[in-house]
Tab-separated table of C-alpha atoms in Angstrom:
chain	number	residue	atom	x	y	z
A	1	UNK	CA	41.682	-27.489	-9.282
A	2	UNK	CA	42.723	-30.828	-7.851
A	3	UNK	CA	40.245	-33.726	-7.772
A	4	UNK	CA	39.727	-33.371	-4.007
A	5	UNK	CA	38.922	-29.682	-4.321
A	6	UNK	CA	36.630	-30.424	-7.259
A	7	UNK	CA	34.744	-33.029	-5.261
A	8	UNK	CA	34.496	-30.712	-2.255
A	9	UNK	CA	33.185	-27.840	-4.363
A	10	UNK	CA	30.689	-30.114	-6.133
A	11	UNK	CA	29.372	-31.151	-2.738
A	12	UNK	CA	29.254	-27.540	-1.523
A	13	UNK	CA	27.426	-26.477	-4.680
A	14	UNK	CA	24.899	-29.293	-4.335
A	15	UNK	CA	24.133	-28.323	-0.736
A	16	UNK	CA	23.890	-24.642	-1.733
A	17	UNK	CA	21.088	-25.522	-4.159
A	18	UNK	CA	19.241	-27.586	-1.541
A	19	UNK	CA	19.567	-24.813	1.042
A	20	UNK	CA	18.798	-22.075	-1.488
A	21	UNK	CA	15.665	-23.747	-2.820
A	22	UNK	CA	14.428	-24.545	0.662
A	23	UNK	CA	14.964	-21.035	2.028
A	24	UNK	CA	13.474	-19.421	-1.096
A	25	UNK	CA	10.370	-21.594	-0.735
A	26	UNK	CA	10.040	-20.655	2.954
A	27	UNK	CA	10.466	-16.967	2.039
A	28	UNK	CA	7.755	-17.186	-0.648
A	29	UNK	CA	5.379	-18.671	1.938
A	30	UNK	CA	6.367	-15.996	4.483
A	31	UNK	CA	6.021	-13.072	2.074
A	32	UNK	CA	2.696	-14.211	0.630
A	33	UNK	CA	1.405	-15.359	4.001
A	34	UNK	CA	2.353	-12.138	5.831
A	35	UNK	CA	-0.579	-10.036	4.510
A	36	UNK	CA	-3.028	-12.707	5.703
A	37	UNK	CA	-1.441	-12.825	9.183
A	38	UNK	CA	-1.485	-9.010	9.223
A	39	UNK	CA	-5.136	-9.272	8.227
A	40	UNK	CA	-5.863	-11.264	11.402
A	41	UNK	CA	-4.208	-8.506	13.472
A	42	UNK	CA	-5.966	-5.703	11.596
A	43	UNK	CA	-9.302	-7.498	11.370
A	44	UNK	CA	-9.578	-7.606	7.556
A	45	UNK	CA	-8.512	-9.966	4.783
A	46	UNK	CA	-7.095	-8.956	1.359
A	47	UNK	CA	-9.705	-8.020	-1.256
A	48	UNK	CA	-8.901	-10.714	-3.842
A	49	UNK	CA	-10.920	-8.973	-6.590
A	50	UNK	CA	-8.891	-5.773	-6.178
A	51	UNK	CA	-5.744	-7.887	-5.936
A	52	UNK	CA	-6.544	-9.619	-9.263
A	53	UNK	CA	-7.291	-6.273	-10.981
A	54	UNK	CA	-4.102	-4.791	-9.570
A	55	UNK	CA	-2.073	-7.806	-10.617
A	56	UNK	CA	-3.409	-7.654	-14.167
A	57	UNK	CA	-2.627	-3.929	-14.298
A	58	UNK	CA	0.938	-3.959	-12.978
A	59	UNK	CA	1.920	-7.624	-12.556
A	60	UNK	CA	2.919	-8.430	-16.163
A	61	UNK	CA	5.439	-5.558	-16.274
A	62	UNK	CA	7.140	-6.781	-13.118
A	63	UNK	CA	6.947	-10.399	-14.216
A	64	UNK	CA	8.863	-9.587	-17.397
A	65	UNK	CA	11.302	-7.443	-15.418
A	66	UNK	CA	11.877	-10.245	-12.884
A	67	UNK	CA	12.506	-12.832	-15.633
A	68	UNK	CA	14.957	-10.492	-17.400
A	69	UNK	CA	16.740	-9.720	-14.113
A	70	UNK	CA	16.933	-13.415	-13.337
A	71	UNK	CA	18.497	-14.315	-16.702
A	72	UNK	CA	20.994	-11.449	-16.554
A	73	UNK	CA	22.009	-11.542	-12.905
A	74	UNK	CA	22.392	-15.266	-12.143
A	75	UNK	CA	25.565	-15.464	-14.290
A	76	UNK	CA	26.926	-12.419	-12.433
A	77	UNK	CA	26.058	-13.631	-8.939
A	78	UNK	CA	26.628	-17.386	-9.009
A	79	UNK	CA	24.309	-19.849	-7.249
A	80	UNK	CA	24.574	-18.857	-3.565
A	81	UNK	CA	24.628	-15.144	-4.381
A	82	UNK	CA	21.543	-15.497	-6.592
A	83	UNK	CA	19.430	-17.256	-3.982
A	84	UNK	CA	20.320	-14.549	-1.468
A	85	UNK	CA	19.964	-11.618	-3.858
A	86	UNK	CA	16.497	-12.595	-5.105
A	87	UNK	CA	15.298	-12.884	-1.504
A	88	UNK	CA	16.919	-9.699	-0.237
A	89	UNK	CA	16.154	-7.463	-3.234
A	90	UNK	CA	17.657	-4.071	-4.135
A	91	UNK	CA	19.609	-5.671	-6.961
A	92	UNK	CA	20.442	-2.815	-9.311
A	93	UNK	CA	21.104	-0.160	-6.692
A	94	UNK	CA	23.186	-2.377	-4.428
A	95	UNK	CA	23.681	-6.129	-4.797
A	96	UNK	CA	24.950	-6.224	-8.390
A	97	UNK	CA	27.462	-3.338	-8.115
A	98	UNK	CA	28.552	-4.673	-4.726
A	99	UNK	CA	29.216	-8.213	-6.005
A	100	UNK	CA	30.960	-6.945	-9.149
A	101	UNK	CA	33.132	-4.629	-7.062
A	102	UNK	CA	34.099	-7.457	-4.674
A	103	UNK	CA	34.862	-9.749	-7.597
A	104	UNK	CA	37.156	-7.144	-9.130
A	105	UNK	CA	38.928	-6.333	-5.871
A	106	UNK	CA	39.995	-9.946	-5.397
A	107	UNK	CA	40.304	-10.686	-9.132
A	108	UNK	CA	37.900	-13.670	-9.171
A	109	UNK	CA	37.065	-15.160	-12.567
A	110	UNK	CA	33.481	-15.967	-13.505
A	111	UNK	CA	32.398	-19.602	-13.301
A	112	UNK	CA	35.124	-20.445	-10.760
A	113	UNK	CA	34.713	-21.686	-7.185
A	114	UNK	CA	36.432	-18.511	-5.982
A	115	UNK	CA	33.858	-16.337	-7.737
A	116	UNK	CA	31.028	-18.344	-6.188
A	117	UNK	CA	32.469	-17.867	-2.675
A	118	UNK	CA	33.298	-14.170	-3.112
A	119	UNK	CA	29.893	-13.391	-4.605
A	120	UNK	CA	28.043	-15.182	-1.777
A	121	UNK	CA	30.147	-13.401	0.863
A	122	UNK	CA	29.527	-10.055	-0.803
A	123	UNK	CA	25.737	-10.432	-1.175
A	124	UNK	CA	25.348	-11.849	2.348
A	125	UNK	CA	27.395	-9.016	3.864
A	126	UNK	CA	25.610	-6.242	1.978
A	127	UNK	CA	22.199	-7.757	2.826
A	128	UNK	CA	23.107	-7.919	6.510
A	129	UNK	CA	24.315	-4.312	6.451
A	130	UNK	CA	20.986	-3.195	4.957
A	131	UNK	CA	19.053	-5.196	7.550
A	132	UNK	CA	21.114	-3.666	10.397
A	133	UNK	CA	20.969	-0.085	9.011
A	134	UNK	CA	17.207	-0.317	8.524
A	135	UNK	CA	16.660	-1.900	11.945
A	136	UNK	CA	18.719	0.870	13.590
A	137	UNK	CA	16.952	3.454	11.455
A	138	UNK	CA	13.520	2.172	12.486
A	139	UNK	CA	14.628	2.032	16.119
A	140	UNK	CA	15.934	5.600	15.953
A	141	UNK	CA	13.268	6.824	13.533
A	142	UNK	CA	12.059	9.687	15.678
A	143	UNK	CA	15.473	11.300	16.373
A	144	UNK	CA	16.773	10.483	12.864
A	145	UNK	CA	13.776	11.670	10.844
A	146	UNK	CA	14.532	15.421	11.035
A	147	UNK	CA	18.144	14.811	9.928
A	148	UNK	CA	17.353	12.396	7.103
A	149	UNK	CA	14.458	14.486	5.856
A	150	UNK	CA	16.095	17.874	6.283
A	151	UNK	CA	15.690	19.893	3.066
A	152	UNK	CA	19.432	20.663	3.110
A	153	UNK	CA	20.418	16.969	2.930
A	154	UNK	CA	17.599	15.970	0.589
A	155	UNK	CA	19.644	16.427	-2.643
A	156	UNK	CA	22.306	14.090	-1.225
A	157	UNK	CA	19.869	11.275	-0.480
A	158	UNK	CA	17.977	11.849	-3.736
A	159	UNK	CA	21.203	11.187	-5.610
A	160	UNK	CA	22.552	8.003	-4.027
A	161	UNK	CA	22.189	6.065	-7.297
A	162	UNK	CA	23.849	8.707	-9.563
A	163	UNK	CA	26.710	8.945	-7.026
A	164	UNK	CA	27.128	5.166	-7.157
A	165	UNK	CA	26.906	4.847	-10.939
A	166	UNK	CA	29.194	7.835	-11.526
A	167	UNK	CA	31.933	6.173	-9.470
A	168	UNK	CA	31.282	2.763	-11.058
A	169	UNK	CA	31.253	4.320	-14.558
A	170	UNK	CA	34.775	5.690	-14.150
A	171	UNK	CA	36.031	2.423	-12.702
A	172	UNK	CA	34.637	0.335	-15.567
A	173	UNK	CA	34.927	2.764	-18.477
A	174	UNK	CA	38.608	3.239	-17.662
A	175	UNK	CA	40.383	0.571	-19.663
A	176	UNK	CA	37.164	-0.395	-21.500
A	177	UNK	CA	36.477	2.812	-23.438
A	178	UNK	CA	36.134	0.971	-26.744
A	179	UNK	CA	33.359	-1.174	-25.261
A	180	UNK	CA	31.653	1.655	-23.360
A	181	UNK	CA	31.615	4.414	-25.997
A	182	UNK	CA	28.797	3.111	-28.213
A	183	UNK	CA	26.370	1.954	-25.454
A	184	UNK	CA	26.692	5.202	-23.503
A	185	UNK	CA	26.307	7.282	-26.672
A	186	UNK	CA	23.299	5.279	-27.852
A	187	UNK	CA	21.600	5.430	-24.455
A	188	UNK	CA	22.247	9.175	-24.211
A	189	UNK	CA	20.732	9.785	-27.657
A	190	UNK	CA	17.797	7.507	-26.885
A	191	UNK	CA	16.901	9.289	-23.644
A	192	UNK	CA	17.466	12.719	-25.213
A	193	UNK	CA	15.196	12.054	-28.186
A	194	UNK	CA	12.661	9.717	-26.558
A	195	UNK	CA	12.237	11.182	-23.051
A	196	UNK	CA	9.256	8.888	-22.404
A	197	UNK	CA	11.784	6.042	-22.090
A	198	UNK	CA	13.104	7.619	-18.863
A	199	UNK	CA	10.513	5.580	-16.988
A	200	UNK	CA	11.975	2.343	-18.381
A	201	UNK	CA	15.686	2.685	-17.620
A	202	UNK	CA	15.850	-0.730	-15.955
A	203	UNK	CA	14.477	-2.337	-19.141
A	204	UNK	CA	16.981	-0.496	-21.323
A	205	UNK	CA	19.794	-2.290	-19.476
A	206	UNK	CA	19.047	-5.318	-21.679
A	207	UNK	CA	19.751	-3.727	-25.117
A	208	UNK	CA	22.546	-1.612	-23.667
A	209	UNK	CA	24.192	-4.675	-22.110
A	210	UNK	CA	23.614	-6.678	-25.304
A	211	UNK	CA	25.381	-4.039	-27.426
A	212	UNK	CA	28.273	-3.859	-24.934
A	213	UNK	CA	28.662	-7.662	-24.986
A	214	UNK	CA	28.597	-7.740	-28.801
A	215	UNK	CA	31.306	-5.055	-29.007
A	216	UNK	CA	33.362	-6.804	-26.313
A	217	UNK	CA	33.069	-10.064	-28.284
A	218	UNK	CA	34.315	-8.367	-31.432
A	219	UNK	CA	37.420	-7.006	-29.678
A	220	UNK	CA	37.919	-10.285	-27.832
A	221	UNK	CA	37.972	-12.259	-31.064
A	222	UNK	CA	40.180	-9.642	-32.726
A	223	UNK	CA	42.686	-9.889	-29.869
A	224	UNK	CA	42.590	-13.692	-30.104
A	225	UNK	CA	43.240	-13.611	-33.869
A	226	UNK	CA	46.458	-11.617	-33.412
B	1	UNK	CA	-5.280	3.434	11.260
B	2	UNK	CA	-1.591	4.368	11.649
B	3	UNK	CA	-1.732	3.330	15.315
B	4	UNK	CA	-2.891	-0.144	14.249
B	5	UNK	CA	-0.229	-0.305	11.526
B	6	UNK	CA	2.473	0.641	14.031
B	7	UNK	CA	1.297	-1.818	16.702
B	8	UNK	CA	3.665	-4.255	18.431
B	9	UNK	CA	1.955	-7.184	16.670
B	10	UNK	CA	2.803	-5.682	13.255
B	11	UNK	CA	6.421	-5.133	14.361
B	12	UNK	CA	6.524	-8.745	15.540
B	13	UNK	CA	5.223	-10.162	12.226
B	14	UNK	CA	7.601	-8.066	10.121
B	15	UNK	CA	10.548	-8.420	12.528
B	16	UNK	CA	10.235	-12.229	12.535
B	17	UNK	CA	10.426	-12.431	8.744
B	18	UNK	CA	13.399	-10.050	8.643
B	19	UNK	CA	15.102	-12.119	11.375
B	20	UNK	CA	14.609	-15.270	9.280
B	21	UNK	CA	16.234	-13.639	6.253
B	22	UNK	CA	19.086	-12.318	8.438
B	23	UNK	CA	19.737	-15.849	9.697
B	24	UNK	CA	19.655	-17.089	6.091
B	25	UNK	CA	22.338	-14.519	5.171
B	26	UNK	CA	24.507	-15.501	8.139
B	27	UNK	CA	24.223	-19.219	7.263
B	28	UNK	CA	25.174	-18.596	3.606
B	29	UNK	CA	28.023	-16.358	4.709
B	30	UNK	CA	29.515	-18.855	7.192
B	31	UNK	CA	29.153	-21.723	4.709
B	32	UNK	CA	30.872	-19.693	1.974
B	33	UNK	CA	33.704	-18.604	4.281
B	34	UNK	CA	34.324	-22.143	5.511
B	35	UNK	CA	34.196	-23.507	1.979
B	36	UNK	CA	36.675	-20.825	0.918
B	37	UNK	CA	39.063	-21.893	3.698
B	38	UNK	CA	38.629	-25.571	2.776
B	39	UNK	CA	39.338	-24.758	-0.883
B	40	UNK	CA	42.565	-23.034	0.140
B	41	UNK	CA	41.428	-19.512	-0.719
B	42	UNK	CA	43.362	-16.602	0.735
B	43	UNK	CA	41.491	-15.565	3.906
B	44	UNK	CA	42.766	-11.984	3.496
B	45	UNK	CA	40.879	-11.833	0.190
B	46	UNK	CA	37.694	-13.096	1.819
B	47	UNK	CA	38.027	-10.635	4.695
B	48	UNK	CA	38.608	-7.824	2.191
B	49	UNK	CA	35.455	-8.868	0.361
B	50	UNK	CA	33.468	-8.648	3.592
B	51	UNK	CA	34.933	-5.258	4.567
B	52	UNK	CA	34.526	-3.811	1.064
B	53	UNK	CA	30.939	-5.062	0.748
B	54	UNK	CA	30.016	-3.748	4.190
B	55	UNK	CA	31.379	-0.258	3.529
B	56	UNK	CA	29.882	-0.311	0.040
B	57	UNK	CA	26.423	-1.137	1.382
B	58	UNK	CA	26.154	1.533	4.090
B	59	UNK	CA	25.247	4.546	1.944
B	60	UNK	CA	22.750	2.815	-0.357
B	61	UNK	CA	21.190	1.383	2.832
B	62	UNK	CA	20.709	4.886	4.218
B	63	UNK	CA	19.037	5.755	0.904
B	64	UNK	CA	16.765	2.727	1.344
B	65	UNK	CA	15.975	3.874	4.892
B	66	UNK	CA	14.619	7.060	3.360
B	67	UNK	CA	12.260	4.884	1.324
B	68	UNK	CA	11.020	3.377	4.597
B	69	UNK	CA	10.430	6.864	5.993
B	70	UNK	CA	8.667	7.976	2.817
B	71	UNK	CA	6.239	5.038	2.920
B	72	UNK	CA	5.781	5.044	6.703
B	73	UNK	CA	3.439	8.012	6.481
B	74	UNK	CA	0.840	5.951	4.618
B	75	UNK	CA	1.615	2.294	5.450
B	76	UNK	CA	3.001	2.694	8.984
B	77	UNK	CA	6.637	1.799	9.768
B	78	UNK	CA	6.695	-2.049	10.046
B	79	UNK	CA	5.419	-2.781	6.496
B	80	UNK	CA	7.955	-0.594	4.602
B	81	UNK	CA	10.616	-1.818	7.034
B	82	UNK	CA	9.847	-5.397	5.976
B	83	UNK	CA	9.487	-4.619	2.279
B	84	UNK	CA	12.755	-2.700	2.022
B	85	UNK	CA	14.859	-4.851	4.372
B	86	UNK	CA	14.126	-7.912	2.257
B	87	UNK	CA	12.926	-8.640	-1.303
B	88	UNK	CA	11.866	-5.047	-2.125
B	89	UNK	CA	13.651	-2.479	-4.199
B	90	UNK	CA	13.742	1.238	-3.639
B	91	UNK	CA	12.480	2.118	-7.127
B	92	UNK	CA	9.761	-0.541	-6.970
B	93	UNK	CA	7.987	-0.199	-3.640
B	94	UNK	CA	6.491	3.277	-3.880
B	95	UNK	CA	5.421	2.737	-7.482
B	96	UNK	CA	3.692	-0.591	-6.764
B	97	UNK	CA	2.185	0.620	-3.494
B	98	UNK	CA	0.609	3.556	-5.352
B	99	UNK	CA	-0.677	1.350	-8.180
B	100	UNK	CA	-2.052	-1.161	-5.674
B	101	UNK	CA	-3.757	1.586	-3.669
B	102	UNK	CA	-5.348	2.866	-6.884
B	103	UNK	CA	-6.775	-0.598	-7.610
B	104	UNK	CA	-8.316	-0.753	-4.137
B	105	UNK	CA	-9.997	2.574	-4.858
B	106	UNK	CA	-7.910	4.854	-2.638
B	107	UNK	CA	-4.789	6.971	-2.866
B	108	UNK	CA	-1.653	6.157	-0.930
B	109	UNK	CA	-2.341	8.311	2.129
B	110	UNK	CA	-2.923	7.443	5.765
B	111	UNK	CA	-6.227	9.326	5.891
B	112	UNK	CA	-7.788	7.035	3.235
B	113	UNK	CA	-6.148	3.782	4.318
B	114	UNK	CA	-8.387	0.933	5.488
B	115	UNK	CA	-7.283	-2.450	6.902
B	116	UNK	CA	-8.552	-4.214	3.733
B	117	UNK	CA	-6.651	-1.778	1.519
B	118	UNK	CA	-3.437	-2.241	3.509
B	119	UNK	CA	-3.407	-6.033	3.380
B	120	UNK	CA	-4.401	-6.018	-0.307
B	121	UNK	CA	-1.558	-3.596	-1.080
B	122	UNK	CA	0.952	-5.754	0.832
B	123	UNK	CA	-0.224	-8.907	-0.964
B	124	UNK	CA	0.093	-7.237	-4.357
B	125	UNK	CA	3.538	-5.835	-3.481
B	126	UNK	CA	4.671	-9.342	-2.451
B	127	UNK	CA	3.285	-11.244	-5.433
B	128	UNK	CA	4.392	-8.789	-8.124
B	129	UNK	CA	8.069	-8.992	-7.190
B	130	UNK	CA	8.423	-12.604	-6.022
B	131	UNK	CA	9.198	-14.119	-9.461
B	132	UNK	CA	12.967	-13.977	-8.957
B	133	UNK	CA	12.499	-16.288	-5.968
B	134	UNK	CA	10.086	-18.551	-7.827
B	135	UNK	CA	12.530	-18.872	-10.742
B	136	UNK	CA	15.333	-19.537	-8.252
B	137	UNK	CA	13.441	-22.475	-6.758
B	138	UNK	CA	12.814	-24.103	-10.127
B	139	UNK	CA	15.678	-23.099	-12.401
B	140	UNK	CA	18.823	-21.842	-10.625
B	141	UNK	CA	20.326	-25.326	-10.258
B	142	UNK	CA	19.955	-26.130	-13.959
B	143	UNK	CA	20.791	-22.613	-15.138
B	144	UNK	CA	23.953	-22.234	-13.082
B	145	UNK	CA	25.180	-25.708	-14.054
B	146	UNK	CA	24.628	-24.850	-17.710
B	147	UNK	CA	26.575	-21.622	-17.215
B	148	UNK	CA	29.352	-23.452	-15.407
B	149	UNK	CA	29.562	-25.939	-18.265
B	150	UNK	CA	29.849	-23.115	-20.786
B	151	UNK	CA	32.443	-21.333	-18.643
B	152	UNK	CA	34.711	-24.374	-18.446
B	153	UNK	CA	34.222	-25.098	-22.173
B	154	UNK	CA	35.057	-21.458	-22.944
B	155	UNK	CA	38.080	-21.599	-20.672
B	156	UNK	CA	39.379	-24.672	-22.464
B	157	UNK	CA	38.889	-22.989	-25.868
B	158	UNK	CA	40.500	-19.771	-24.659
B	159	UNK	CA	43.519	-21.603	-23.289
B	160	UNK	CA	43.868	-23.552	-26.535
B	161	UNK	CA	43.479	-20.384	-28.661
B	162	UNK	CA	45.900	-18.410	-26.517
B	163	UNK	CA	48.408	-21.215	-26.432
B	164	UNK	CA	48.192	-21.272	-22.655
B	165	UNK	CA	49.064	-17.578	-22.291
B	166	UNK	CA	46.381	-17.112	-19.649
B	167	UNK	CA	44.121	-14.739	-21.565
B	168	UNK	CA	41.008	-13.771	-19.594
B	169	UNK	CA	38.023	-15.973	-20.561
B	170	UNK	CA	35.126	-14.416	-22.488
B	171	UNK	CA	32.808	-15.114	-19.530
B	172	UNK	CA	34.614	-12.414	-17.541
B	173	UNK	CA	34.746	-10.052	-20.518
B	174	UNK	CA	30.985	-10.533	-21.012
B	175	UNK	CA	30.227	-9.873	-17.319
B	176	UNK	CA	32.222	-6.643	-17.383
B	177	UNK	CA	30.545	-5.651	-20.671
B	178	UNK	CA	27.083	-6.353	-19.243
B	179	UNK	CA	27.859	-4.178	-16.270
B	180	UNK	CA	29.159	-1.427	-18.571
B	181	UNK	CA	25.829	-1.676	-20.415
B	182	UNK	CA	23.936	-1.354	-17.130
B	183	UNK	CA	25.902	1.711	-16.042
B	184	UNK	CA	25.604	3.235	-19.547
B	185	UNK	CA	21.801	2.990	-19.450
B	186	UNK	CA	21.759	5.006	-16.216
B	187	UNK	CA	24.374	7.560	-17.349
B	188	UNK	CA	22.403	8.047	-20.585
B	189	UNK	CA	19.228	8.602	-18.568
B	190	UNK	CA	20.911	11.430	-16.613
B	191	UNK	CA	21.506	13.258	-19.896
B	192	UNK	CA	17.880	12.607	-20.833
B	193	UNK	CA	16.706	14.096	-17.529
B	194	UNK	CA	18.326	17.429	-18.406
B	195	UNK	CA	16.250	17.719	-21.574
B	196	UNK	CA	13.072	16.221	-20.125
B	197	UNK	CA	12.860	18.082	-16.819
B	198	UNK	CA	15.884	20.366	-16.609
B	199	UNK	CA	17.320	18.150	-13.844
B	200	UNK	CA	21.081	18.429	-14.294
B	201	UNK	CA	21.888	17.452	-10.706
B	202	UNK	CA	21.944	13.675	-11.332
B	203	UNK	CA	24.500	14.057	-14.117
B	204	UNK	CA	26.585	16.522	-12.075
B	205	UNK	CA	26.571	14.175	-9.065
B	206	UNK	CA	27.567	11.230	-11.287
B	207	UNK	CA	30.405	13.365	-12.706
B	208	UNK	CA	31.668	14.233	-9.203
B	209	UNK	CA	31.437	10.539	-8.255
B	210	UNK	CA	33.508	9.660	-11.337
B	211	UNK	CA	36.058	12.347	-10.557
B	212	UNK	CA	36.397	11.198	-6.945
B	213	UNK	CA	36.867	7.626	-8.156
B	214	UNK	CA	39.589	8.826	-10.553
B	215	UNK	CA	41.447	10.369	-7.599
B	216	UNK	CA	41.095	7.186	-5.530
B	217	UNK	CA	42.406	5.073	-8.426
B	218	UNK	CA	45.305	7.486	-8.938
B	219	UNK	CA	46.284	7.249	-5.253
B	220	UNK	CA	45.902	3.474	-5.387
B	221	UNK	CA	48.172	3.201	-8.418
B	222	UNK	CA	50.783	5.837	-7.525
B	223	UNK	CA	51.114	5.039	-3.828
B	224	UNK	CA	50.439	1.304	-4.176
B	225	UNK	CA	47.818	1.401	-1.431
B	226	UNK	CA	45.711	-1.714	-2.050
B	227	UNK	CA	43.409	-1.109	0.930
B	228	UNK	CA	41.902	1.879	-0.903
B	229	UNK	CA	40.093	-0.533	-3.261
B	230	UNK	CA	37.759	-1.567	-0.467
B	231	UNK	CA	36.691	1.990	0.296
B	232	UNK	CA	36.929	3.778	-3.046
B	233	UNK	CA	33.253	3.304	-4.031
B	234	UNK	CA	31.899	4.313	-0.623
B	235	UNK	CA	34.354	7.250	-0.478
B	236	UNK	CA	33.413	8.441	-3.979
B	237	UNK	CA	29.730	8.222	-3.091
B	238	UNK	CA	30.162	10.299	0.080
B	239	UNK	CA	32.035	12.979	-1.876
B	240	UNK	CA	29.442	12.997	-4.686
B	241	UNK	CA	26.497	13.102	-2.266
B	242	UNK	CA	28.110	15.917	-0.291
B	243	UNK	CA	28.639	17.752	-3.578
B	244	UNK	CA	24.924	17.309	-4.355
B	245	UNK	CA	24.073	19.407	-1.281
B	246	UNK	CA	26.171	22.302	-2.598
B	247	UNK	CA	25.308	21.862	-6.276
B	248	UNK	CA	21.590	21.936	-5.487
B	249	UNK	CA	22.001	25.476	-4.166
B	250	UNK	CA	23.404	26.789	-7.474
């Protein structure tokens, strides 16, 4: 990267953080403030005692999950993509695979300016598509409901995530079988012998990803030594 | 209660927040595109990213729409519309809404819903999942700079080790490996579902998705059709989801 490009990207990155922080702060205020504004419309305010009990019961699990997601996904998404993804949600079932797919299609390398741009474009586009699809869906809810909820189509919509991960698995296992074999085998054995873990799949991404990275590192170093 | 929850005022509150987030996405998108042009990036690549991401996102979005429909029976339409258009996650919303309803002493059904219960549930749903945003405000700048520093250090080491042969940096290898770990956790869980509940459909659908992807990759490689890359995931998903309809009848 030439010095001019470096300086331009530095400036872009700096402004991304300012914009990202500002918009995230506004979103926090909007999301937390919304129930109180709704309360004015509905004529009732949140029961803070029930809220505190509920938070103590389920909050810590999601707090840990959010911290883990944050640490894992920021390196994948870059700065702009991260700010957008944590506001727009649906990370595992859409944003992460979408950004990774886009990155691979154009061959962007992590930590580069190109990766930052591609990731932001990908997350912004997918978020806008979700917003538009849901807005159209809500607008057409009455005519669409019988189609979307028809018992015939139910298995299709119940299996969006397996369809996505099946396709992604082939794409990423192909050419990386040495890295994939042990994590997929270990996860299969774990879920077969400890079925209670089926409720914690999103948490098991951490050890599974850790094992995959360790194996990848081994082969990476081995290739470098040759 | 549902009439109140589906009132124009509720649509206005939720619609305004969604509109703000949509504008935020557009601003980030335009900035990124312009920066890409200024940095001399190939505009075809950027356009392909946009097309591929848009096609990729359609089917999961329809799945998310079903989440809105599922929750609309108890929380009305505007609240699930807001939750799932922004910040929420399909696997999270129903679970948290049910837990929150339990804490307010009701079950998640329209007949038991009270205004206090609704606003308490929405507050709990918002607070429980907002930590990614909170962390972003305080740490993303430092964290991403640290990562960038490591990436450039790694790149320098890699180039030195490889004697300038252009070997892919470990940062990219690690990202791919992490994603392989993520996918492996889900594939493993589909095997577990067979033993736990006899549900073999998830695994079968994933297998059809993989097979369809194999065909797309084969066409891409044999016929040198680069454009297929942008549609292969969405195409594989449509084929796998269509297969689910038939497989479920077996």
